[in-house]
Short mmCIF file of C-alpha atoms in Angstrom, two decimals:
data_model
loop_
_atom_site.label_atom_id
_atom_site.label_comp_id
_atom_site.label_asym_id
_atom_site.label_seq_id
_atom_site.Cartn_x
_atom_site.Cartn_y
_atom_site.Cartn_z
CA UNK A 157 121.80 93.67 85.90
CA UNK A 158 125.24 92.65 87.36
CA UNK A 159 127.00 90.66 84.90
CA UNK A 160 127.12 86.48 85.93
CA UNK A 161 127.79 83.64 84.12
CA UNK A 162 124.98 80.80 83.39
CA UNK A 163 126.65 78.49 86.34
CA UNK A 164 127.15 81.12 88.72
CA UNK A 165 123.10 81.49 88.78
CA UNK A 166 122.41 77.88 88.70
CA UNK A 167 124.42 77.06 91.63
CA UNK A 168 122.97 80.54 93.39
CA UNK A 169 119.07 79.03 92.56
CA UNK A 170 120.21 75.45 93.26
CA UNK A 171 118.54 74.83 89.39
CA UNK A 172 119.21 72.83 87.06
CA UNK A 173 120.93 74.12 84.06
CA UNK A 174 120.31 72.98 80.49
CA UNK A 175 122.57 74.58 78.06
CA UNK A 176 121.64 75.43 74.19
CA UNK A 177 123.72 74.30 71.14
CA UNK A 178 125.02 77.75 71.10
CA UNK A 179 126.07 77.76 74.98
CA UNK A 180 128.45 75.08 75.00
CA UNK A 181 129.74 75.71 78.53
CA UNK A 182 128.15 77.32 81.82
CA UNK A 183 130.69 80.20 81.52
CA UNK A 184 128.58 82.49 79.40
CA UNK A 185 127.76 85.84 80.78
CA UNK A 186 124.37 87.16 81.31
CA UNK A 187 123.58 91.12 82.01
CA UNK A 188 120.48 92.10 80.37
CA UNK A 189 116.66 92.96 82.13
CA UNK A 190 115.10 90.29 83.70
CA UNK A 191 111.50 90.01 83.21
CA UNK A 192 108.28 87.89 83.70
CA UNK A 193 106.89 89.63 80.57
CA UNK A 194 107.62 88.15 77.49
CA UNK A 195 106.92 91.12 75.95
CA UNK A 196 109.35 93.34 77.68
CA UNK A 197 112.02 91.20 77.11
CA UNK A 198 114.96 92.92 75.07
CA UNK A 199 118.45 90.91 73.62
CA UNK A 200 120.57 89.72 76.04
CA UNK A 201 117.91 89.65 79.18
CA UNK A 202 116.50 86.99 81.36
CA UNK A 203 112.55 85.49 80.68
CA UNK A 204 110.95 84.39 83.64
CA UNK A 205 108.65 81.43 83.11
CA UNK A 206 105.95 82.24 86.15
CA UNK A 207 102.78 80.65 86.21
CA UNK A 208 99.92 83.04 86.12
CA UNK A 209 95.95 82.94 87.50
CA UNK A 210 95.41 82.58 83.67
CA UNK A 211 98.25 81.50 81.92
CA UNK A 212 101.61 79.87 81.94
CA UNK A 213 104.33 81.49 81.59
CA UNK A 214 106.45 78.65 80.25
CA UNK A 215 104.25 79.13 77.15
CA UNK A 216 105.83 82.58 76.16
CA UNK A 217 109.83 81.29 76.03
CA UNK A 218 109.69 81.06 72.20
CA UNK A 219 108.35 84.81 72.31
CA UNK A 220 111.48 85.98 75.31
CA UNK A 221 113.71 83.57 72.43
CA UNK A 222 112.51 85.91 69.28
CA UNK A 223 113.73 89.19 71.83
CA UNK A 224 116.53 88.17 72.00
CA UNK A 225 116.62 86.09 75.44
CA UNK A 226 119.81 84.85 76.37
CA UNK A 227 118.60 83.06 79.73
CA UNK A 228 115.07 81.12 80.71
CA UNK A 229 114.56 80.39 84.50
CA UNK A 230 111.98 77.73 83.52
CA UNK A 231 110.23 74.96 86.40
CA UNK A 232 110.49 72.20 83.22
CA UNK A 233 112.56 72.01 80.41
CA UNK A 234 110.96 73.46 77.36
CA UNK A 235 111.99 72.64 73.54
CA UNK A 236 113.24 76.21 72.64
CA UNK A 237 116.83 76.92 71.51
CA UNK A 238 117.74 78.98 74.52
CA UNK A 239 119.76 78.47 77.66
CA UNK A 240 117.71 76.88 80.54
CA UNK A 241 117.53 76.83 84.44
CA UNK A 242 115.13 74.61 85.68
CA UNK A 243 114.04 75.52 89.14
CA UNK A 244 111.17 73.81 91.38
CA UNK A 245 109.56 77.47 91.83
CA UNK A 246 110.37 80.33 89.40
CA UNK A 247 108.80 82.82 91.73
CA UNK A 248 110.84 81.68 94.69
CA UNK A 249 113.87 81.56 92.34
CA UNK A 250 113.14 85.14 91.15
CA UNK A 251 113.18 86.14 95.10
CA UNK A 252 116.31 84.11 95.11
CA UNK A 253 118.29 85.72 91.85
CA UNK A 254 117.47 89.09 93.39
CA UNK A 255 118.89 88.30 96.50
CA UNK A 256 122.20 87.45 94.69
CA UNK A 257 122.92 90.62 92.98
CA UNK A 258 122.00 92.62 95.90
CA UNK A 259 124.45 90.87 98.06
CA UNK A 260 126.90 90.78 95.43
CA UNK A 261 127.02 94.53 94.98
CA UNK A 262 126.61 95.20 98.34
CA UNK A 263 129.77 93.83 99.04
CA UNK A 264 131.38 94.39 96.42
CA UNK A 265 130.17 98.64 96.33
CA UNK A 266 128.93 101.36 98.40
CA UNK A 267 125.02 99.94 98.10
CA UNK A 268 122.55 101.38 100.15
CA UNK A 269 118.81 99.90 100.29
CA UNK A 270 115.81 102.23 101.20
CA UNK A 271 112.60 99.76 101.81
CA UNK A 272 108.64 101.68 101.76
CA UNK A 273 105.67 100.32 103.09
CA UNK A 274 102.65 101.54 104.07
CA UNK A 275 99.10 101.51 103.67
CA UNK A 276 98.89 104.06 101.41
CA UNK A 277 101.55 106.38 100.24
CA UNK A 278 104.21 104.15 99.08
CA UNK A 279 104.22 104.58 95.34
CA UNK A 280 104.41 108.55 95.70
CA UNK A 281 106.95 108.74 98.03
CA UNK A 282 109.29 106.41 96.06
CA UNK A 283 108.81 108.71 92.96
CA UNK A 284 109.66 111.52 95.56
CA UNK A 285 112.94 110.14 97.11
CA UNK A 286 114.04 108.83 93.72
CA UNK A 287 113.63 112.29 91.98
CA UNK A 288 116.15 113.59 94.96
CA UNK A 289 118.26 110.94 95.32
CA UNK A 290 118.65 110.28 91.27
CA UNK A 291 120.11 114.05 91.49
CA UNK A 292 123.01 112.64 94.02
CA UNK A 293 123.99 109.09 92.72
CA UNK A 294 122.65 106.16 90.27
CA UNK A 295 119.54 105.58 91.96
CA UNK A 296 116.94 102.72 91.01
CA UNK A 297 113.43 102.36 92.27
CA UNK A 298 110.55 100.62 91.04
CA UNK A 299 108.45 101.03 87.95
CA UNK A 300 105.07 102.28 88.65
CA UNK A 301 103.40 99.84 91.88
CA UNK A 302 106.22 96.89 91.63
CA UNK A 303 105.89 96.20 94.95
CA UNK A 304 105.34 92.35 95.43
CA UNK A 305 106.99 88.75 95.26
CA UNK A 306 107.30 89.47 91.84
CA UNK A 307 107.92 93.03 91.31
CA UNK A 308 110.32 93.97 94.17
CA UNK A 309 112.50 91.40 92.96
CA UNK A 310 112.50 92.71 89.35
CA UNK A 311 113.29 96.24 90.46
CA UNK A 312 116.57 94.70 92.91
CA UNK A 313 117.27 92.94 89.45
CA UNK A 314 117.74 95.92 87.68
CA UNK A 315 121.01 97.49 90.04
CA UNK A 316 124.64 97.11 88.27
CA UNK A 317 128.12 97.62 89.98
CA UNK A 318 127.56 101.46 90.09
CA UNK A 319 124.14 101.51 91.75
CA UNK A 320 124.41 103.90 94.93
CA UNK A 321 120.80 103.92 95.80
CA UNK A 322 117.95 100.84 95.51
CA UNK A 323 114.39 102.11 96.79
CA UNK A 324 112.66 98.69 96.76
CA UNK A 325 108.99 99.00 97.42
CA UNK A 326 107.18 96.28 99.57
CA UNK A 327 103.32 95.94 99.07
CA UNK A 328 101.69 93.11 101.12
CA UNK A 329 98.11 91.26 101.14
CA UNK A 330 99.10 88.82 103.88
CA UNK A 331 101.29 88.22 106.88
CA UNK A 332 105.02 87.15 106.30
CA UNK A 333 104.78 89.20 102.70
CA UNK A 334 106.82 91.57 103.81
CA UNK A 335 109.19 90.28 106.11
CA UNK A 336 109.57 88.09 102.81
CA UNK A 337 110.70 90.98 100.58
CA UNK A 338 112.66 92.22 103.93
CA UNK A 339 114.80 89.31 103.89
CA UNK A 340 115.39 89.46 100.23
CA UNK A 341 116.58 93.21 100.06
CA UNK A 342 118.18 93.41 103.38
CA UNK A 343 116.98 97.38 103.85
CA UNK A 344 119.71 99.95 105.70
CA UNK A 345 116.56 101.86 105.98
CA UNK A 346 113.08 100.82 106.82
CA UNK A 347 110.28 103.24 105.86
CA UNK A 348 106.59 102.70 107.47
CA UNK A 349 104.11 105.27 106.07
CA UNK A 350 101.10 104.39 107.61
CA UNK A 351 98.39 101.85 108.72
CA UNK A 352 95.10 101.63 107.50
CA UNK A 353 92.19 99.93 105.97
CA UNK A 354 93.90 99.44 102.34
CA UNK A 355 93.46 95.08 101.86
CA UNK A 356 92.19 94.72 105.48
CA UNK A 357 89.88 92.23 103.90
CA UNK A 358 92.56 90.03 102.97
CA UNK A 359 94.56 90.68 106.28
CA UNK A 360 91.86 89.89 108.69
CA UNK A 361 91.58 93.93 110.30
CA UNK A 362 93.40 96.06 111.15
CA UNK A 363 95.59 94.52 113.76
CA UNK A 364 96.89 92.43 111.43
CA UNK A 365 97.60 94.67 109.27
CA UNK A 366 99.40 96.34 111.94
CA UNK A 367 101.51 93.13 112.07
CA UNK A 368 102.59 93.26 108.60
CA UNK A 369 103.58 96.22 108.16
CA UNK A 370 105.63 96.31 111.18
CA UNK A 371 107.62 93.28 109.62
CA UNK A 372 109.03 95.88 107.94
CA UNK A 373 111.42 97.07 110.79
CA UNK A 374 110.81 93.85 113.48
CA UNK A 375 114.12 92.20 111.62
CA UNK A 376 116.14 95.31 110.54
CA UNK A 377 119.54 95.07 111.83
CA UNK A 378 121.05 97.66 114.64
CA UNK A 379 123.29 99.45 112.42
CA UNK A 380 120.16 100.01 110.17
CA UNK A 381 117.82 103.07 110.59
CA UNK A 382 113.39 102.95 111.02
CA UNK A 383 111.56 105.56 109.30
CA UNK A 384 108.38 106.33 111.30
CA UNK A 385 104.97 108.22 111.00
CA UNK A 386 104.61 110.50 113.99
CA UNK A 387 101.58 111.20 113.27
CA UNK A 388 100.40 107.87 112.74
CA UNK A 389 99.97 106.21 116.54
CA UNK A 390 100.30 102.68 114.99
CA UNK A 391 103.56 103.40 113.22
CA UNK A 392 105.03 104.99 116.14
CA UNK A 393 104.36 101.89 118.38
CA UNK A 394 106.81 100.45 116.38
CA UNK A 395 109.41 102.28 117.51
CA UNK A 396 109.54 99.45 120.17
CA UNK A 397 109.71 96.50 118.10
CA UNK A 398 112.65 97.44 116.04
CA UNK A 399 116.56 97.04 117.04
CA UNK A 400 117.26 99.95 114.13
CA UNK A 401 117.81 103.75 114.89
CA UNK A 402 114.45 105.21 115.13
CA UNK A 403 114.04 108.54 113.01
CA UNK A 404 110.45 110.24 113.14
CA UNK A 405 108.82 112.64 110.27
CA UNK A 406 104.99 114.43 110.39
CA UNK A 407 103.37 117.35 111.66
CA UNK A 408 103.96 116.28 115.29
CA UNK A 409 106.38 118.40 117.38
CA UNK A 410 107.81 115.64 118.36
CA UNK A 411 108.94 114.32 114.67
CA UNK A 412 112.33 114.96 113.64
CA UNK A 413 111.41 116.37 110.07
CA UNK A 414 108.41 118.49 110.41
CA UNK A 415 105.54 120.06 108.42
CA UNK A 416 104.37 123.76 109.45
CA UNK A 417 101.90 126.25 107.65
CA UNK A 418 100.51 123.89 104.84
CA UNK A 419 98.63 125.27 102.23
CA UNK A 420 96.72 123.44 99.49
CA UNK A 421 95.56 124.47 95.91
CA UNK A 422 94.52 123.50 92.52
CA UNK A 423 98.21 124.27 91.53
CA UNK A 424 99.81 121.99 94.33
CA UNK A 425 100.41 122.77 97.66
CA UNK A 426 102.87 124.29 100.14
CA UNK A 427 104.42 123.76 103.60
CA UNK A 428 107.45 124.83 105.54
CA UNK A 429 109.92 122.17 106.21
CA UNK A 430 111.92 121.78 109.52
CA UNK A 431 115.06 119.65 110.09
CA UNK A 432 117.20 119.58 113.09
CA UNK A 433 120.78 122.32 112.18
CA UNK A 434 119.04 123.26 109.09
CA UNK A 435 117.66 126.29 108.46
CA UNK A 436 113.15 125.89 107.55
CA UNK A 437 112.49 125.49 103.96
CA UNK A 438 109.67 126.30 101.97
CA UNK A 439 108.73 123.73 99.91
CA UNK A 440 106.34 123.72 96.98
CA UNK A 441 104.69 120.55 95.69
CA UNK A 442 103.35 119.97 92.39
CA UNK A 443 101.41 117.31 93.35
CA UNK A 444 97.65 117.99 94.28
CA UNK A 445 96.58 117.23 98.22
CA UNK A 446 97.65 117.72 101.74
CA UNK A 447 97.88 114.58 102.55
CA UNK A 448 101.08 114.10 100.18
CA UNK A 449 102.66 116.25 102.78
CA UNK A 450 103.34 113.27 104.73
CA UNK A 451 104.89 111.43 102.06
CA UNK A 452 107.23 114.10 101.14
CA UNK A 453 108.70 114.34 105.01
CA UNK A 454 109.41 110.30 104.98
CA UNK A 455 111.39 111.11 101.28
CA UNK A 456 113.48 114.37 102.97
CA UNK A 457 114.17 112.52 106.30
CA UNK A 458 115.86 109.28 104.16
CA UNK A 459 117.17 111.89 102.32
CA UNK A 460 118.79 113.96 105.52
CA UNK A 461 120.10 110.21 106.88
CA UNK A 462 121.67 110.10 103.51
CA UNK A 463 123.57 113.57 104.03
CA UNK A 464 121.04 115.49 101.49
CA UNK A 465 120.79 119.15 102.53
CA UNK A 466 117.48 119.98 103.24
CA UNK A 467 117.07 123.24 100.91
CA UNK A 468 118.83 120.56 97.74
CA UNK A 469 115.93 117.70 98.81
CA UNK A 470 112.84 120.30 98.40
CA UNK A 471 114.87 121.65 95.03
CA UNK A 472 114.56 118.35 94.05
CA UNK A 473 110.87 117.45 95.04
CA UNK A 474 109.67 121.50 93.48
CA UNK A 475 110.53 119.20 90.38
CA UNK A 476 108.28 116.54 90.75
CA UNK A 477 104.92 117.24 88.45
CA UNK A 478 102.63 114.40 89.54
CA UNK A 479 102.94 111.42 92.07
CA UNK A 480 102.43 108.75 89.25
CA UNK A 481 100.59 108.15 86.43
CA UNK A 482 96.55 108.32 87.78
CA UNK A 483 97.54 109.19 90.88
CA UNK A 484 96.22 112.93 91.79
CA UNK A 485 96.95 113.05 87.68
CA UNK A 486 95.76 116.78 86.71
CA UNK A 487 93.97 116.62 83.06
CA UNK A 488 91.26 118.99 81.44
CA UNK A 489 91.74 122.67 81.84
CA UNK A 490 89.40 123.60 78.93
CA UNK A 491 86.78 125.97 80.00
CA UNK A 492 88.60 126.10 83.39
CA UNK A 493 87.48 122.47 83.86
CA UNK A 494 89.99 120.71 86.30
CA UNK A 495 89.48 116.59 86.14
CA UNK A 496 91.61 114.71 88.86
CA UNK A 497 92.08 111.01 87.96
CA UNK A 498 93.33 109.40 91.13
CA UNK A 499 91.77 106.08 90.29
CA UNK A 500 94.72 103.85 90.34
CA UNK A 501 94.03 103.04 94.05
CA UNK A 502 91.59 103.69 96.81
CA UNK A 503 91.48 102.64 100.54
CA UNK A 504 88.96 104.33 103.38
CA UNK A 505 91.97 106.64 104.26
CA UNK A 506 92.95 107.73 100.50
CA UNK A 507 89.29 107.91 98.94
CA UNK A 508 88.96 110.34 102.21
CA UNK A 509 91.87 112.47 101.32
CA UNK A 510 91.19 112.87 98.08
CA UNK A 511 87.52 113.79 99.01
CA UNK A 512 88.84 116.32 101.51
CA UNK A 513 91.66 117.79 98.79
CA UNK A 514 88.08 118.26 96.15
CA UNK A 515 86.68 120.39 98.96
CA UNK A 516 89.84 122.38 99.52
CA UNK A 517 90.97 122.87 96.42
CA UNK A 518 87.86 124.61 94.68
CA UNK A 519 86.85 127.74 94.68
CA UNK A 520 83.84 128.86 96.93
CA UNK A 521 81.93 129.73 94.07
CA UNK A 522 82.65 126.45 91.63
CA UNK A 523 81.13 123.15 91.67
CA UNK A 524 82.72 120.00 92.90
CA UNK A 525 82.00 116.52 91.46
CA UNK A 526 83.02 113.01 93.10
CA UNK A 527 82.68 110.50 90.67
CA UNK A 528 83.67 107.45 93.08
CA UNK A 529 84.16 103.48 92.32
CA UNK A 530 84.47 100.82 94.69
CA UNK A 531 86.83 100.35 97.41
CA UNK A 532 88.00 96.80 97.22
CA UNK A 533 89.36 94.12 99.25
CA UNK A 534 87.36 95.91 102.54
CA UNK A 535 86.07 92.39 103.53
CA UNK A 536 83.60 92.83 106.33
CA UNK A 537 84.59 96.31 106.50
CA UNK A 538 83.50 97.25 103.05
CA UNK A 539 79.80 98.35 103.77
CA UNK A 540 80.47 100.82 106.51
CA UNK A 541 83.48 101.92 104.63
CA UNK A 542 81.36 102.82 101.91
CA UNK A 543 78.55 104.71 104.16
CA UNK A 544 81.13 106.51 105.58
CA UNK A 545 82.63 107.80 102.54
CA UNK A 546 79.00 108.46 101.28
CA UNK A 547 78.57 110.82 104.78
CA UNK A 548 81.51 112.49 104.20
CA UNK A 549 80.97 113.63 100.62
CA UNK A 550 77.46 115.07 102.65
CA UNK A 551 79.42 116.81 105.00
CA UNK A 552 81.73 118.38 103.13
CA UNK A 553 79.27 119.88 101.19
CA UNK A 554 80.36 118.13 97.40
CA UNK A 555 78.24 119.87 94.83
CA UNK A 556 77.36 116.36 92.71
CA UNK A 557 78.04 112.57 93.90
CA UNK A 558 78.37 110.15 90.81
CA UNK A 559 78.32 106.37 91.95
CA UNK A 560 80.03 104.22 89.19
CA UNK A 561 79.47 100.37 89.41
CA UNK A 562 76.92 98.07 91.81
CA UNK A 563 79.96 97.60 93.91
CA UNK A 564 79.97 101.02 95.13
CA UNK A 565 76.39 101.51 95.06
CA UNK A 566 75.84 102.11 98.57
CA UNK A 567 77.91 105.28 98.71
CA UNK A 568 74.60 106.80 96.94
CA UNK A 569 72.37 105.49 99.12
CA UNK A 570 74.31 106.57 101.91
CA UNK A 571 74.33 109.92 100.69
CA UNK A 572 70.98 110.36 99.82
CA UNK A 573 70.08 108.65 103.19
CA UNK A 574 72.28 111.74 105.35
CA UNK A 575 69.02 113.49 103.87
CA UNK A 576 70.78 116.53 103.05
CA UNK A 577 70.36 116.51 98.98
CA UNK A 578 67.66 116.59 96.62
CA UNK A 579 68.84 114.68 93.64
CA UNK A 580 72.52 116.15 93.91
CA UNK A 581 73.53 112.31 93.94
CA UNK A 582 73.29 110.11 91.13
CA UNK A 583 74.35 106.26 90.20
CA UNK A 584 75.32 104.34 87.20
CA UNK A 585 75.86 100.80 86.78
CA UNK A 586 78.69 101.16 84.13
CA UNK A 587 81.43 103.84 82.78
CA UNK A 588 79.76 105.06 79.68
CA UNK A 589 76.36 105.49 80.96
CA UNK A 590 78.35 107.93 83.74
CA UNK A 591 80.91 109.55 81.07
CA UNK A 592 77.45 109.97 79.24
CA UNK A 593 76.04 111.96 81.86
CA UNK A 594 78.70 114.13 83.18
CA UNK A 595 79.78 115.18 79.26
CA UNK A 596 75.95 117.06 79.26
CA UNK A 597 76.60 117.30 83.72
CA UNK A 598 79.91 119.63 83.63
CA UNK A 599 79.83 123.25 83.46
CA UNK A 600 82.46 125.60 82.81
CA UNK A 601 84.86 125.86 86.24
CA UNK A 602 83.79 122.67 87.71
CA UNK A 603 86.53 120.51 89.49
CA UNK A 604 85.88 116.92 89.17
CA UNK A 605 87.34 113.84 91.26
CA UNK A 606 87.54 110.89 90.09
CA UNK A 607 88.47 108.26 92.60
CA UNK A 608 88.22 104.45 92.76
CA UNK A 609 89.86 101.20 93.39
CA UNK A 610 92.34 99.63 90.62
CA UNK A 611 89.72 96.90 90.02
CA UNK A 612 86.78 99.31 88.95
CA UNK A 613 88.69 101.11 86.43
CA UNK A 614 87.35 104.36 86.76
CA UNK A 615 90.73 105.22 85.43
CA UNK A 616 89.89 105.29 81.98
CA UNK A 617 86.61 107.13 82.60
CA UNK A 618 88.85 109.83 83.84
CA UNK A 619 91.08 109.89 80.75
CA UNK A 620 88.03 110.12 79.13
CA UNK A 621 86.51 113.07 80.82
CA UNK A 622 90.72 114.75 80.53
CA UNK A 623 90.54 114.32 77.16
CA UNK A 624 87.13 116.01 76.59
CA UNK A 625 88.17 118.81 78.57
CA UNK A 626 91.95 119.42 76.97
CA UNK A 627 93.32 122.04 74.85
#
């Protein structure tokens, strides 16, 4: 962080500021990490005393005050020895602080401020434009999914006088979320990946999840730029609700960076990239599935607006080994046993990508195994959601279907109900029963997905399968 003295951020959050026996005026500088984590907190940062769903935050300060915490940004005073700012609303104050420092370096540097959103997509095209854009300038972005009231802010925290680049991340589960985080960060460019099913439960359908997302570029300034999906026909429509320079990326002919020839494989996957004055470039991804295609155009079209040469961008990206950490993660490889953990996050639109990538990927003579959680917040969308993923695993002719969880249940009847399999689909209610099953199940070659929503937690099932089938 930017370095500011104790009264510059009181007066910036309107708080309150209680000073300890060892602060005996306001003009003491603070620089270190901010965090809501006690437990991250290092010497010299700044504890954030949030109140939780299960806990207080305000209870941790004598934990920030043992690391070392020079600064709490408290809603009441507390008893420990430790500079305080009381504030009405610490996560409204967070917002706040955030807002500071950006608009303090911005002015003060040569700051520019990339903001993602989408459906799905976001957290793997972040890691993509940061591992090109960390290669040009100090570049910070987001630590794994920081992408809320909470977690955006902590990532703008983390800038200092030399930041070039801030990729700020802006997840949503209601309206005004992100024209929230939009005000906050101020983006030069605005980044919409796509629209789809992911939280339509909490957003009412998908209209208004149309609505939110385009909040993303409704308030961007004119001399700021949109980043839009061609090949998504809601994120084009908002070409016409934005005052910003419209640029376009996809596999449209239309788009201004384009995707030709892809090829997928168990090894990554391929595609020919096209920008306008540039000669095409081959680029080679590390990361597993087609559909990541998409998310590496949006990264090399903010990183052509940026004056990155197209050939230096896919350099970059070649580099890239995995999107994030169980995210199309690649483990086993014992007994030519591939396991896929990508069960950080599913919507309708990623569990079907990742279904589709399982089908491309193997080899005509290997077995393919879903092992599939729930999709969650679907709302009234979640049964269908779930039949239709249950069709498609039919369809596309998946060798073995394991169900994890009564949430996800239907999926297997679904499957059994399309009428073409004969015991090929099974169901458990819990994670060891399945790991159980499918440590006896897998045979030499097979390539196994396993997909779910963070809630389910299928995650760990597939570090457990990884780990069975390493080195």
């Amino acid at each position: 962080m930017i370095r500011l003295t104790l009264s510059e951020i009181a007066e910036r959050l309107s708080g309150s500021l209680h000073l300890s026996e060892t602060d005996a005026t306001g003009e003491t500088i603070v620089d270190g990490p901010v965090e809501t984590d006690s437990r991250e907190i290092v010497p010299g940062g700044v504890f954030v005393a949030k109140r939780g769903d299960d806990t207080d935050g305000h209870l941790f300060v004598g934990a920030a005050v043992d690391r070392g915490a020079a600064l709490a940004i408290v809603e009441h005073p507390v008893k420990d020895a430790i500079a305080q700012i009381v504030v009405s609303d610490a996560v409204i104050a967070l917002g706040e602080f955030a807002q500071f420092v950006v608009e303090r370096v911005r002015s003060a540097g040569d700051l520019t401020v990339i903001g993602i959103t989408g459906s799905n997509g976001k957290t793997t095209t972040k890691n993509m434009l940061e591992r090109i854009l960390s290669e040009e300038a100090e570049t910070v972005a987001p630590v794994r999914s920081f992408n809320n009231a909470v977690g955006a802010p902590t990532t703008m925290l983390r800038i200092t006088e030399s930041t070039r680049y801030l990729i700020v991340e802006m997840g949503a589960s209601g309206i005004g979320h992100i024209a929230r985080l939009v005000e906050l960060a101020k983006p030069d460019i605005g980044v919409v990946l796509k629209v789809g099913l992911a939280h339509a439960g909490g957003f009412g359908g998908i209209e208004s999840t149309l609505a939110a997302k385009t909040e993303m570029v409704a308030d961007l300034d004119t001399d700021s730029i949109a980043v839009l999906n061609a090949d998504d026909a809601r994120v084009a429509s908002m070409a016409d609700k934005t005052r910003a320079s419209v640029l376009t990326f996809g596999e449209n002919e239309s788009a201004m960076i384009r995707a030709t020839d892809i090829v997928g494989t168990r090894t990554g996957t391929t595609f020919i990239a096209h920008a306008p004055d540039e000669e095409p470039v081959k680029v080679r991804l590390r990361v597993l599935g087609e559909h990541h295609v998409s998310n590496a155009l949006a990264a090399l079209t903010v990183a052509s607006t940026l004056g990155v040469p197209l050939a230096r961008a896919a350099a970059a990206l070649e580099t890239l080994e995995r999107a994030e950490r169980w995210r199309m993660e690649v483990l086993g490889g014992k007994d030519d046993v591939t396991i896929i953990n990508d069960a950080y996050n599913a919507s309708p639109d990623s569990m079907a990508a990742a279904i589709k990538t399982l089908a491309q990927i193997s080899e005509p003579s290997k077995r393919t195994i879903a092992v599939l959680g729930a999709m969650s917040e679907l709302g009234e969308y979640s049964g269908d959601e779930h039949d239709r993923i249950g069709l498609q695993l039919v369809r596309l002719n998946i060798s073995r279907l394991v169900v994890v969880g009564p949430e996800a249940r239907r999926m297997h009847i679904s499957a059994i109900n399309e009428g073409s399999w004969d015991g090929e689909s099974v169901y458990f209610g819990d994670m060891d029963a399945a790991y159980d099953y499918l440590a006896a199940e897998i045979i030499p070659g097979d390539t196994v997905l396993v997909k779910s929503s963070n809630s389910a937690q299928l995650r760990f099932l597939g570090d457990r399968l990884g780990e069975l089938f390493s080195w």
